[in-house]
């Protein structure tokens, strides 16, 4: 049996005239929390300019995480493994995990593949042709477009804050002011990096479907 499974403080020191107000404004920015995908107001991605609802037509991409699993029987395991790997790599996919075992006179394998989401059905069709029997099949699709857009909006807001803090720091004259702004800037940059990593991970999950074949 060959089994294939697919998952998917603001500073108080003196600054040059006109700078204290700017510094306090930047220091009081509400920075998005590093964890979680939506803010208390319902998520930045839900609204467009002037608080108006975002135009759905403006959303160019839809992000869907697709996962699945299929259990098949084959006459010869080694031959089937080679055929399936060849078919999946031909579709632009690759093996992300594999396991093979022997139980008595029965040999089985569980291989997890990452496949370009656009070739999902092609992969299932190719595997179906290799199998002598399909014992079970399951697929799942979860849309994450809102999460990706929400993270993007939060990253944009943080980059605006980052630019403002960099401008303030370039005009600060007291060491205490510079250190205070540097601390805030470091925090903002850390959040940008964290949220960017989260967003990249979600996009990866959506671009490559996860299929486990057993």
Coordinates of C-alpha atoms in Angstrom, one line a residue:
X1 CA 0.0 0.0 0.0
X2 CA 1.3 3.4 -0.9
X3 CA -0.1 6.2 1.1
X4 CA 0.1 9.8 0.0
X5 CA -1.1 12.5 2.4
X6 CA -1.2 16.3 1.8
X7 CA -1.5 18.6 4.4
X8 CA -1.7 22.7 3.2
X9 CA 7.6 57.2 26.8
X10 CA 8.1 59.8 25.0
X11 CA 11.3 61.8 25.7
X12 CA 11.1 64.9 27.8
X13 CA 14.5 66.4 27.0
X14 CA 14.7 69.7 25.2
X15 CA 14.7 69.6 21.4
X16 CA 15.1 72.3 18.9
X17 CA 12.0 74.7 18.6
X18 CA 9.1 72.9 17.0
X19 CA 10.5 69.5 17.5
X20 CA 9.1 68.6 21.0
X21 CA 5.6 68.4 19.7
X22 CA 6.6 66.2 16.8
X23 CA 8.6 63.9 19.0
X24 CA 5.7 63.5 21.4
X25 CA 3.3 62.8 18.5
X26 CA 5.6 60.1 17.2
X27 CA 6.2 58.6 20.6
X28 CA 2.5 58.3 21.3
X29 CA 1.7 56.4 18.1
X30 CA -0.3 53.3 18.9
X31 CA 1.9 50.5 17.7
X32 CA 0.2 47.3 16.6
X33 CA 0.7 44.3 18.9
X34 CA 3.2 41.8 17.4
X35 CA 0.9 38.9 17.8
X36 CA -2.6 38.4 16.4
X37 CA -3.9 39.2 13.0
X38 CA -6.6 41.8 13.6
X39 CA -6.7 44.9 15.8
X40 CA -9.5 45.8 18.2
X41 CA -11.2 47.9 15.6
X42 CA -11.8 44.9 13.4
X43 CA -8.6 44.9 11.4
X44 CA -6.9 47.5 9.2
X45 CA -7.6 45.6 6.1
X46 CA -11.3 46.0 6.5
X47 CA -11.3 49.7 5.6
X48 CA -10.0 51.9 2.9
X49 CA -9.2 55.6 2.9
X50 CA -11.3 57.9 5.1
X51 CA -12.7 54.8 6.9
X52 CA -14.7 53.7 3.9
X53 CA -15.0 49.9 3.2
X54 CA -12.2 48.6 1.0
X55 CA -13.3 48.0 -2.6
X56 CA -13.2 44.2 -3.2
X57 CA -12.2 44.9 -6.8
X58 CA -9.0 46.5 -5.5
X59 CA -7.9 43.2 -4.0
X60 CA -5.9 41.7 -6.8
X61 CA -5.0 38.4 -5.0
X62 CA -7.0 35.8 -3.2
X63 CA -5.0 33.7 -0.8
X64 CA -6.2 30.2 -0.1
X65 CA -4.4 27.5 1.9
X66 CA -5.1 24.2 0.3
X67 CA -4.3 20.9 2.0
X68 CA -5.3 17.3 1.4
X69 CA -4.4 13.6 1.8
X70 CA -5.0 10.5 -0.3
X71 CA -4.5 6.9 0.5
X72 CA -3.9 4.6 -2.5
X73 CA -2.9 1.0 -3.2
X74 CA -0.2 0.2 -5.8
X75 CA 1.3 -3.1 -7.1
X76 CA 4.9 -2.2 -6.4
X77 CA 5.8 0.4 -3.8
X78 CA 9.2 1.4 -5.2
X79 CA 7.9 1.8 -8.7
X80 CA 5.0 3.9 -7.5
X81 CA 7.2 6.1 -5.4
X82 CA 9.3 6.9 -8.4
X83 CA 6.3 7.5 -10.6
X84 CA 4.6 9.8 -8.1
X85 CA 7.8 11.8 -7.4
X86 CA 8.4 12.2 -11.2
X87 CA 4.8 13.4 -11.7
X88 CA 4.9 15.9 -8.8
X89 CA 8.3 17.4 -9.7
X90 CA 7.1 17.7 -13.3
X91 CA 4.3 19.9 -11.9
X92 CA 6.8 22.1 -10.1
X93 CA 6.4 20.4 -6.7
X94 CA 8.8 18.8 -4.3
X95 CA 9.0 16.3 -1.4
X96 CA 8.8 18.0 2.0
X97 CA 8.6 14.9 4.2
X98 CA 8.7 11.1 3.7
X99 CA 8.4 8.0 5.8
X100 CA 8.5 4.3 4.8
X101 CA 7.8 1.3 6.9
X102 CA 7.4 -2.5 6.7
X103 CA 4.7 -4.4 8.6
X104 CA 4.8 -8.1 8.0
X105 CA 4.4 -8.7 4.3
X106 CA 3.0 -5.2 3.8
X107 CA 5.2 -2.2 2.9
X108 CA 3.8 1.3 3.1
X109 CA 5.1 4.9 2.6
X110 CA 3.8 8.3 3.5
X111 CA 5.1 11.2 1.5
X112 CA 4.2 14.8 1.9
X113 CA 4.5 17.0 -1.2
X114 CA 4.3 20.8 -1.7
X115 CA 2.7 21.6 -5.0
X116 CA 1.9 24.8 -6.8
X117 CA -1.7 25.5 -6.0
X118 CA -2.6 25.9 -9.6
X119 CA -1.5 22.3 -10.3
X120 CA -3.5 20.8 -7.4
X121 CA -6.0 18.9 -9.5
X122 CA -3.3 17.8 -12.0
X123 CA -1.4 16.3 -9.1
X124 CA -4.5 14.4 -7.9
X125 CA -5.2 13.1 -11.4
X126 CA -1.6 11.9 -11.9
X127 CA -1.6 10.0 -8.6
X128 CA -5.0 8.5 -9.4
X129 CA -3.6 7.1 -12.6
X130 CA -0.7 5.4 -10.8
X131 CA -3.0 3.8 -8.1
X132 CA -4.7 0.5 -8.6
X133 CA -7.2 1.6 -5.9
X134 CA -7.9 4.8 -4.1
X135 CA -8.9 3.9 -0.5
X136 CA -9.5 7.5 0.8
X137 CA -9.2 11.1 -0.3
X138 CA -9.7 14.3 1.6
X139 CA -9.1 18.0 0.7
X140 CA -9.5 21.2 2.6
X141 CA -9.3 24.9 1.6
X142 CA -9.1 27.8 3.9
X143 CA -9.1 31.4 2.6
X144 CA -6.6 33.7 4.4
X145 CA -6.8 36.8 2.2
X146 CA -8.1 38.9 5.1
X147 CA -5.2 37.9 7.3
X148 CA -2.6 38.6 4.6
X149 CA -4.1 42.1 3.9
X150 CA -4.4 42.9 7.6
X151 CA -0.8 42.1 8.2
X152 CA 0.1 44.2 5.1
X153 CA -1.8 47.2 6.5
X154 CA -0.2 46.9 9.9
X155 CA 3.3 46.7 8.3
X156 CA 2.5 49.8 6.3
X157 CA 1.5 51.7 9.4
X158 CA 4.6 50.6 11.2
X159 CA 6.8 51.7 8.3
X160 CA 5.1 55.2 8.5
X161 CA 6.0 55.3 12.2
X162 CA 9.5 54.1 11.5
X163 CA 10.0 56.9 9.0
X164 CA 8.7 59.5 11.4
X165 CA 10.9 58.3 14.2
X166 CA 14.0 58.3 11.9
X167 CA 13.2 61.9 11.0
X168 CA 12.9 62.9 14.6
X169 CA 16.1 61.2 15.6
X170 CA 18.0 63.0 12.9
X171 CA 17.0 66.3 14.4
X172 CA 17.5 65.4 18.1
X173 CA 20.3 67.1 19.9
X174 CA 20.3 65.6 23.3
X175 CA 21.7 62.1 23.9
X176 CA 18.7 61.2 26.1
X177 CA 16.4 62.1 23.2
X178 CA 18.4 60.1 20.7
X179 CA 18.4 57.0 23.0
X180 CA 14.7 57.3 23.7
X181 CA 13.8 57.5 20.0
X182 CA 16.3 54.7 19.1
X183 CA 14.6 52.5 21.6
X184 CA 11.2 53.1 20.0
X185 CA 12.6 52.7 16.5
X186 CA 14.2 49.4 17.4
X187 CA 10.8 48.2 18.8
X188 CA 9.0 49.3 15.6
X189 CA 11.6 47.6 13.4
X190 CA 11.3 44.4 15.4
X191 CA 7.5 44.4 14.9
X192 CA 7.9 45.0 11.2
X193 CA 10.3 42.0 10.9
X194 CA 8.0 39.8 12.9
X195 CA 4.8 40.7 10.9
X196 CA 6.7 40.5 7.6
X197 CA 7.8 36.9 8.5
X198 CA 4.2 36.0 9.4
X199 CA 2.9 37.4 6.1
X200 CA 5.6 35.7 4.1
X201 CA 4.7 32.4 5.7
X202 CA 1.0 32.8 4.9
X203 CA 1.8 33.6 1.3
X204 CA 4.0 30.6 1.1
X205 CA 1.2 28.3 2.4
X206 CA -1.2 29.8 -0.1
X207 CA 1.2 29.5 -3.1
X208 CA 2.1 25.9 -2.5
X209 CA -0.5 23.4 -1.5
X210 CA 0.4 20.5 0.8
X211 CA -0.5 17.0 -0.2
X212 CA 0.2 13.9 1.8
X213 CA 0.1 10.6 -0.1
X214 CA 0.0 7.4 1.8

